[in-house]
C-alpha positions as MATLAB code, in Angstrom:
seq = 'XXXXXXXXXXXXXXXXXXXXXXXXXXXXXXXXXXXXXXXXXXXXXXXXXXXXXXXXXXXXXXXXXXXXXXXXXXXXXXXXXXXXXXXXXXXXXXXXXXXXXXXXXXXXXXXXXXXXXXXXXXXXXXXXXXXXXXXXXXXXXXXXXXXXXXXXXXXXXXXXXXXXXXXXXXXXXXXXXXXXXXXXXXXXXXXXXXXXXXXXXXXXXXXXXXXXXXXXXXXXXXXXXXXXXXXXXXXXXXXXXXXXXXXXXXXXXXXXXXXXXXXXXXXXXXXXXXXXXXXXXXXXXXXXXXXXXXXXXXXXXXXXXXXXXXXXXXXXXXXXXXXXXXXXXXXXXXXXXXXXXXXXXXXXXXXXXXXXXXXXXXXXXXXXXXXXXXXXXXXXXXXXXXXXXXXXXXXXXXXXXXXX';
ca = [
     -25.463  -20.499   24.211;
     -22.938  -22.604   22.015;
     -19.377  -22.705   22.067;
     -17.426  -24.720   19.233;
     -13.432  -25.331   20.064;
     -11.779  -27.046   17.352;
      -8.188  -28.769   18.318;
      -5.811  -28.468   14.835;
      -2.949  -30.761   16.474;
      -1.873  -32.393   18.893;
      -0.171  -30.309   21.444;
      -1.207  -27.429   19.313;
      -4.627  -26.425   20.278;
      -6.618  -24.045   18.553;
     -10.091  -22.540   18.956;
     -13.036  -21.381   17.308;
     -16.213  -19.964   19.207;
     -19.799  -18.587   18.639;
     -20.932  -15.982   20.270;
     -21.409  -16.596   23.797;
     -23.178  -14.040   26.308;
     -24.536  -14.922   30.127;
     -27.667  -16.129   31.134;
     -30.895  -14.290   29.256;
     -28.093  -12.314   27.982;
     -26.563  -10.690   30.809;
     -23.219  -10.187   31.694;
     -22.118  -13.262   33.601;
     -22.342  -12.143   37.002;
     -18.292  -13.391   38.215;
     -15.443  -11.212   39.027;
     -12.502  -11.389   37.170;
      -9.301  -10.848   39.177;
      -5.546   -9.111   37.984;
      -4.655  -11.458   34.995;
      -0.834  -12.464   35.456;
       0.307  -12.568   39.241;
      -1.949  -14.593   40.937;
      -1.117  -17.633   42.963;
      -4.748  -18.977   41.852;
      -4.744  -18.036   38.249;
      -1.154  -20.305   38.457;
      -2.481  -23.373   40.108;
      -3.627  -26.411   38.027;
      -7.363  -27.046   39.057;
      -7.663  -24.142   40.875;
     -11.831  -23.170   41.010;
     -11.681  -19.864   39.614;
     -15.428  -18.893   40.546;
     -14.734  -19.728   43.970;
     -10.980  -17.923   44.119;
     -10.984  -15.554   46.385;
      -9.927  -12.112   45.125;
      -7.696  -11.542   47.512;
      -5.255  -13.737   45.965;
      -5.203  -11.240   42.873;
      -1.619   -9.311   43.626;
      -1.980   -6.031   42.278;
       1.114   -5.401   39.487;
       1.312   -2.670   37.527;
      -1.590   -1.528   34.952;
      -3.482   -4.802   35.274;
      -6.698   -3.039   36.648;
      -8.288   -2.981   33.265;
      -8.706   -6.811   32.583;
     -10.845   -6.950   35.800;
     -14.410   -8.037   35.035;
     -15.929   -8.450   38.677;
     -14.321  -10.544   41.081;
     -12.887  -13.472   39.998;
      -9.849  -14.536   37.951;
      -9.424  -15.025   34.589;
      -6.675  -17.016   33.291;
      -3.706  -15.740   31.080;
      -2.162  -18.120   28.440;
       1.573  -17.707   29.420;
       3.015  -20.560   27.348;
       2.539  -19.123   23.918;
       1.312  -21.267   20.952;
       1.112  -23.934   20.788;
      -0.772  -24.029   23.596;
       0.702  -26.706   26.165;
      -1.599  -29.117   27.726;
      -1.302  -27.679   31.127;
      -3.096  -24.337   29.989;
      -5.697  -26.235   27.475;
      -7.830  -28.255   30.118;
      -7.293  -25.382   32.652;
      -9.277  -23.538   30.287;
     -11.979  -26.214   29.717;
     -12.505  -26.831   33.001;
     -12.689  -23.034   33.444;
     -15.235  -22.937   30.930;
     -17.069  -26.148   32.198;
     -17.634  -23.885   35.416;
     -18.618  -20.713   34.324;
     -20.764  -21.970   31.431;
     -24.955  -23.022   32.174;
     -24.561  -26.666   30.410;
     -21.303  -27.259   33.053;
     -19.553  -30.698   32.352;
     -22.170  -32.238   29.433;
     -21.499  -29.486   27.201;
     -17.664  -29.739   27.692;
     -17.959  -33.647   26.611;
     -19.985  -32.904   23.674;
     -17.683  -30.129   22.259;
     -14.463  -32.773   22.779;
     -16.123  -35.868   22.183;
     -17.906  -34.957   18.909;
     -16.803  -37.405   15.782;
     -16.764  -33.668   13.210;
     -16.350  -30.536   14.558;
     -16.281  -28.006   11.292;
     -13.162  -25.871   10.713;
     -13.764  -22.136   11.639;
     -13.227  -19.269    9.266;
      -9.836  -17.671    9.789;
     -10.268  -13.903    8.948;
      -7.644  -12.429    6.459;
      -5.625   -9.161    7.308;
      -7.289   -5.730    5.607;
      -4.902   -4.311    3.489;
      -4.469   -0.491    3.471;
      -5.566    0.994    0.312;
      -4.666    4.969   -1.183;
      -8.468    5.388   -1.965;
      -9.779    4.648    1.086;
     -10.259    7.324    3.812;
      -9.540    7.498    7.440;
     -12.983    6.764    8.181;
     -13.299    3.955    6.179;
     -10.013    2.254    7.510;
     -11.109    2.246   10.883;
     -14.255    0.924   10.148;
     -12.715   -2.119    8.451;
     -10.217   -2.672   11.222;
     -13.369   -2.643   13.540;
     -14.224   -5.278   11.651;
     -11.670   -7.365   11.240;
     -11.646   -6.959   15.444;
     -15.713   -8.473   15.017;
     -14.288  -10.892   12.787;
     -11.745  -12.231   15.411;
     -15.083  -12.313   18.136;
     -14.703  -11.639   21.415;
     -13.092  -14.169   23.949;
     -15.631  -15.569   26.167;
     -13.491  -18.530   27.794;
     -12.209  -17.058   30.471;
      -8.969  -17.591   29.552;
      -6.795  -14.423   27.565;
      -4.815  -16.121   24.763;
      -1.879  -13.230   24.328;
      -0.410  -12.338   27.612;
      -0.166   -8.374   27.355;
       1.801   -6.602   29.870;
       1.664   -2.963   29.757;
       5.029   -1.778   31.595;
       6.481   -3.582   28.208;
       7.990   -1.295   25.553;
       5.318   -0.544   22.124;
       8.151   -2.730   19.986;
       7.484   -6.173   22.806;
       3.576   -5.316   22.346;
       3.738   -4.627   18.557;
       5.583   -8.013   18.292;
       2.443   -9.623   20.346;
      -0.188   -7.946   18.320;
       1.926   -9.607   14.485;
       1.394  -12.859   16.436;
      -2.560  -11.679   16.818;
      -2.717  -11.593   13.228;
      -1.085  -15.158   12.732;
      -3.153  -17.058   15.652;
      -7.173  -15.121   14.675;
      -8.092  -16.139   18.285;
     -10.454  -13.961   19.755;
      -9.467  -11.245   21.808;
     -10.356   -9.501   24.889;
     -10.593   -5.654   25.450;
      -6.843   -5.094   26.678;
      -5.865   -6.927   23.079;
      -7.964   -5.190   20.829;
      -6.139   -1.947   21.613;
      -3.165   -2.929   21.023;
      -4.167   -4.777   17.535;
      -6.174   -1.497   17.153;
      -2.290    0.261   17.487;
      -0.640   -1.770   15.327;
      -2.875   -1.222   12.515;
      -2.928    2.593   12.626;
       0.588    2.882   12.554;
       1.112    3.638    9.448;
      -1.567    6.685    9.670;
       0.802    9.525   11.009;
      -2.421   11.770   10.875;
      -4.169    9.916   13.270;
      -3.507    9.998   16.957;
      -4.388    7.621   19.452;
      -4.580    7.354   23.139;
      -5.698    4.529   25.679;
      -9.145    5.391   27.114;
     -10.109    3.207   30.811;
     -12.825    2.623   32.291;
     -14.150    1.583   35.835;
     -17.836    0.925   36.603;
     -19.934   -0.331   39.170;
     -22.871   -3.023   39.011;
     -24.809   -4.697   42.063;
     -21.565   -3.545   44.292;
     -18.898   -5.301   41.937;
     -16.917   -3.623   40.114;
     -15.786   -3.699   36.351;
     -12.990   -2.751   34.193;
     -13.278   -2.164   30.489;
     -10.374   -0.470   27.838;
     -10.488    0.825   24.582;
      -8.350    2.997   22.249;
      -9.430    6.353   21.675;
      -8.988    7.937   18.555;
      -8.405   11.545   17.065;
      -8.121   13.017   13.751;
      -9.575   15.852   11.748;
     -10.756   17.774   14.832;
     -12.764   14.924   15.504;
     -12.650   12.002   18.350;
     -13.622    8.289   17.804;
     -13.014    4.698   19.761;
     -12.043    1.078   18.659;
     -12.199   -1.667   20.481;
     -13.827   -5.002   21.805;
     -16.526   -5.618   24.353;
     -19.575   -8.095   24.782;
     -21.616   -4.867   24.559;
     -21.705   -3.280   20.890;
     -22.109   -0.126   22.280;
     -19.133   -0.188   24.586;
     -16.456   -0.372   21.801;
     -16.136    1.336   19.069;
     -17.688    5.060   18.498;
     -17.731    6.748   14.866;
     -15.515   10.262   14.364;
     -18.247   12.374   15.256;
     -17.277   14.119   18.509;
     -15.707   17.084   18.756;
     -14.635   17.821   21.885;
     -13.013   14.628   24.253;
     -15.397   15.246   26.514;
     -18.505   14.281   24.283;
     -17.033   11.206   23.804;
     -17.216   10.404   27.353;
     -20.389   11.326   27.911;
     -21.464    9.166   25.246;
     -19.806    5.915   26.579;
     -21.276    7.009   30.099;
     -25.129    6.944   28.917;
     -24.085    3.521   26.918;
     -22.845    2.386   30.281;
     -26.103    4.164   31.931;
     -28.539    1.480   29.851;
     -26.981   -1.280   31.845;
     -27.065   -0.023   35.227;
     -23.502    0.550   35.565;
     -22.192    3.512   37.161;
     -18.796    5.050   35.504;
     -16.911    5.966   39.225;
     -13.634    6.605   37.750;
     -12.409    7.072   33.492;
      -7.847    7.527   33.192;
      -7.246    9.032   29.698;
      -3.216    7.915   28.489;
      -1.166   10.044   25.998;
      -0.915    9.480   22.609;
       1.145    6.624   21.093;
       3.925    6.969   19.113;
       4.134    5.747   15.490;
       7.110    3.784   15.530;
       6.718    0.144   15.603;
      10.185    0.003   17.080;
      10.009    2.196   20.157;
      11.240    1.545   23.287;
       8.724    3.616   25.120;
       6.135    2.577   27.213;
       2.867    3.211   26.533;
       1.064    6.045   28.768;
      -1.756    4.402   30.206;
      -3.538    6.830   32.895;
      -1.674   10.600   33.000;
      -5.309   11.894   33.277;
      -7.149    9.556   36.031;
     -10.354   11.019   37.182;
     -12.966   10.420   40.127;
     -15.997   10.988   37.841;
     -18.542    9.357   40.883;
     -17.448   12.616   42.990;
     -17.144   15.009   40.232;
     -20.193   16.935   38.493;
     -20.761   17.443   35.048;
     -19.062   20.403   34.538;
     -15.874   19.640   36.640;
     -15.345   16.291   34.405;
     -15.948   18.143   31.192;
     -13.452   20.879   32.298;
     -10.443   18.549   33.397;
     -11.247   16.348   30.050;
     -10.385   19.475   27.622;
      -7.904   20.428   29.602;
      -6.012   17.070   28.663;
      -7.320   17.508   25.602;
      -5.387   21.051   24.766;
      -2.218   19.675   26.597;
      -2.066   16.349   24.275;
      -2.530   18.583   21.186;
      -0.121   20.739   22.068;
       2.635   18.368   22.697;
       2.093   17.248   19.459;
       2.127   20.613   17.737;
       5.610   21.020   20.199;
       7.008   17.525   18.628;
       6.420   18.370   15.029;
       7.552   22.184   15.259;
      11.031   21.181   16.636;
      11.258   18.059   14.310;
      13.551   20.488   11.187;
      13.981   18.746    7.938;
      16.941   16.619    7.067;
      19.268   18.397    4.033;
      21.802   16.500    2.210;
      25.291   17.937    2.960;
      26.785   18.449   -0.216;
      30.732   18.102   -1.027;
      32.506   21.461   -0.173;
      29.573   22.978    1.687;
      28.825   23.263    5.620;
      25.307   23.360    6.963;
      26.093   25.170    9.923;
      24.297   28.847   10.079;
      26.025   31.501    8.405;
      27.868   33.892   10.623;
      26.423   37.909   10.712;
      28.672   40.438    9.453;
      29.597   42.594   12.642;
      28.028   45.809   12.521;
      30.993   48.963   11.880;
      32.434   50.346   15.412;
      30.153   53.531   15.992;
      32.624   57.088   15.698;
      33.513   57.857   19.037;
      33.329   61.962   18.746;
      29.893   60.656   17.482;
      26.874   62.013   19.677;
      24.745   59.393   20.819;
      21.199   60.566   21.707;
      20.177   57.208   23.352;
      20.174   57.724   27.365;
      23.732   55.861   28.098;
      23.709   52.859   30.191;
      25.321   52.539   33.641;
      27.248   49.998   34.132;
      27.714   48.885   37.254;
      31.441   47.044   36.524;
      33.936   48.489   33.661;
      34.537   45.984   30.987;
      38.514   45.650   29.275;
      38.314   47.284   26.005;
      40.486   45.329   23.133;
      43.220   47.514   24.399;
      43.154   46.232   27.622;
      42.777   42.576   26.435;
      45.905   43.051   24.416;
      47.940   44.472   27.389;
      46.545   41.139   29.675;
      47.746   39.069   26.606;
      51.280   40.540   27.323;
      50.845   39.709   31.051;
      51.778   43.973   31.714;
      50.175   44.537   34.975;
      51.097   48.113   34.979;
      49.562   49.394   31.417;
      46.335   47.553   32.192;
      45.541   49.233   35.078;
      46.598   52.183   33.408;
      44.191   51.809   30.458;
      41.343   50.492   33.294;
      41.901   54.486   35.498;
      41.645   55.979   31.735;
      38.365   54.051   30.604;
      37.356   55.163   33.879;
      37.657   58.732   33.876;
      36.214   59.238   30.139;
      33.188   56.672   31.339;
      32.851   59.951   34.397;
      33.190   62.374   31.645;
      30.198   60.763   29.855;
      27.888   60.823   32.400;
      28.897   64.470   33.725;
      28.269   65.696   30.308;
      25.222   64.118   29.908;
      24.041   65.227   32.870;
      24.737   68.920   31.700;
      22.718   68.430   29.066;
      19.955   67.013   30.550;
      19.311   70.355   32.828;
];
């Protein structure tokens, strides 16, 4: 294992890394803790292996950056990066890492470190299908690698509106730091904005491993009938997933035998709704309306609740386009408001009317009677209410004759 951090400036550090997986390439067996509220992830020289994870406050949607059970660190200064968070993170990464403090002094020490490549934004093109765009923002994400310091670079809070976390995913672009899960879906939303035809929808995951437990994230994807993933993991087969599945369900099944060929055991999956378009929205993004048990659930009971979300995501989106009219341009001298129906002619009144006549239970003023309330003559408009009366009585007597 190698890691290569490369220092542009002074008070402005920046990183490049290889690769970097755990010892004879499994997952590195720690914990990772609730990212931003922790008294330990906050305290300078704090041992984050041996950090308890009861010091992890639980805040709002921050189960999915849990790897196991100890805390990762969050860069909350921004870039540059201030000194404060830079050798927190070495001597983070001089813990967790099998070389310990040598390696650390050989990375920081060394005379020439070479200049990583700094991956250039993909570009949209007309040509290129939907298919082929997400495969080239998957990867650009490969291109960014994954971050293996223990230490998040873009603090990402999910109660924040999609315009705060659009604003954090430009500065994604800018930085080309790697990225964890929780980051890759929202640079994975960002760059399918512009695709109105495509939908997508936060997808979580919790598994279990040797009794710890782990948390992993990535953006689900539909379009064409057909259901897809991107993403970032140390696993290739636990990110991203080709627009092959039909059904939502099939999709989870397939992440849930990738899961089975590490030993991990998926206890519980929470499906969001899908994300809105605008870069400028002030709505927060829905990350678990659909949260299911799947270690108590069978087969058919997870596949069942799964299209069931599904339907009800499509439909609201069918719903949202179907009331959405098109915009006309009023023109000088005209109104856009309906036009009004011509009022059908009053039927004769020595007329016969076949239809069975309905009883009413109260009489209702005719325009006669309106007229004499207008005048405020008490007298007339009971008058004209006894004579509506009698002929309403006269109706029905005479339709009753005819019935026998």
């Amino acid at each position: 294992m190698s890691i290569v951090f490369k220092r542009a400036a002074k008070g402005n550090p920046r990183t490049g890394y290889n690769s970097m997986t755990g010892v004879s390439g499994k997952s590195v067996g720690v914990k990772v803790g609730k990212q931003t509220r922790s008294k330990a992830a906050n305290t300078t020289g704090a041992n984050p292996v041996t950090a308890s994870g009861n010091n992890a406050s639980k805040s709002s949607g921050d189960e999915d950056e849990k790897d196991g059970g100890v805390l990762f660190y969050v860069n909350k200064s921004g870039f540059p990066i201030d000194e404060r968070t830079w050798q927190r993170m070495w001597a983070h990464v001089a813990t967790i890492h099998p070389g310990g403090k040598e390696m650390e002094e050989s990375i920081r020490k060394a005379a020439f470190i070479p200049r990583p490549p700094v991956p250039s934004l993909p570009k949209y093109k007309p040509s290129m299908s939907i298919p082929e765009w997400l495969r080239t923002i998957q990867g650009y994400m490969k291109l960014l690698q994954y971050n293996h310091t223990g230490t998040q670079f873009f603090e990402i809070k999910k109660i924040r509106p999609l315009s705060w976390l659009m604003d954090t995913a430009r500065e994604m672009t800018r930085e080309s730091l790697p990225i964890k899960c929780l980051e890759a879906v929202i640079l994975g939303i960002y760059l399918t904005n512009g695709l109105a035809a495509v939908e997508r929808f936060p997808i979580s995951f919790k598994t279990q491993f040797s009794g710890n437990c782990f948390h992993h994230v990535v953006l689900g994807v539909y379009y064409n009938g057909r259901y897809g993933t991107l993403g970032m993991s140390r696993r290739e087969d636990l990110m991203d997933k080709p627009l092959t599945f039909r059904t939502l369900s099939d999709l989870f099944f397939e992440f849930e035998d990738s899961y089975r060929k590490y030993l991990h055991t998926v206890k519980k999956v929470k499906i969001g709704l899908y994300v809105s378009h605008d870069p400028h929205s002030f709505q927060q993004i829905e990350w678990k309306h659909l949260v299911l048990n799947t270690g108590k659930m069978s087969r058919e009971e997870t596949q069942k609740e799964l299209e069931k979300h599904a339907r009800e995501m499509r439909m609201k989106t069918i719903k949202t386009s179907g009331s959405q009219s098109p915009v006309k341009d009023r023109q000088r001298g005209k109104s856009l408001s309906p036009r009004r129906r011509q009022m059908s002619p009053q039927r004769r009144l020595n007329r016969r009317d076949k239809s069975f006549p309905k009883i009413a239970t109260t009489i209702l003023p005719t325009a006669a009677v309106s007229q004499a309330r207008f005048h405020g003559d008490l007298q007339e408009r009971i008058r004209l209410l006894e004579k509506e009366n009698n002929r309403n009585i006269q109706c029905r007597c005479l339709h009753l004759k005819n019935c026998r």
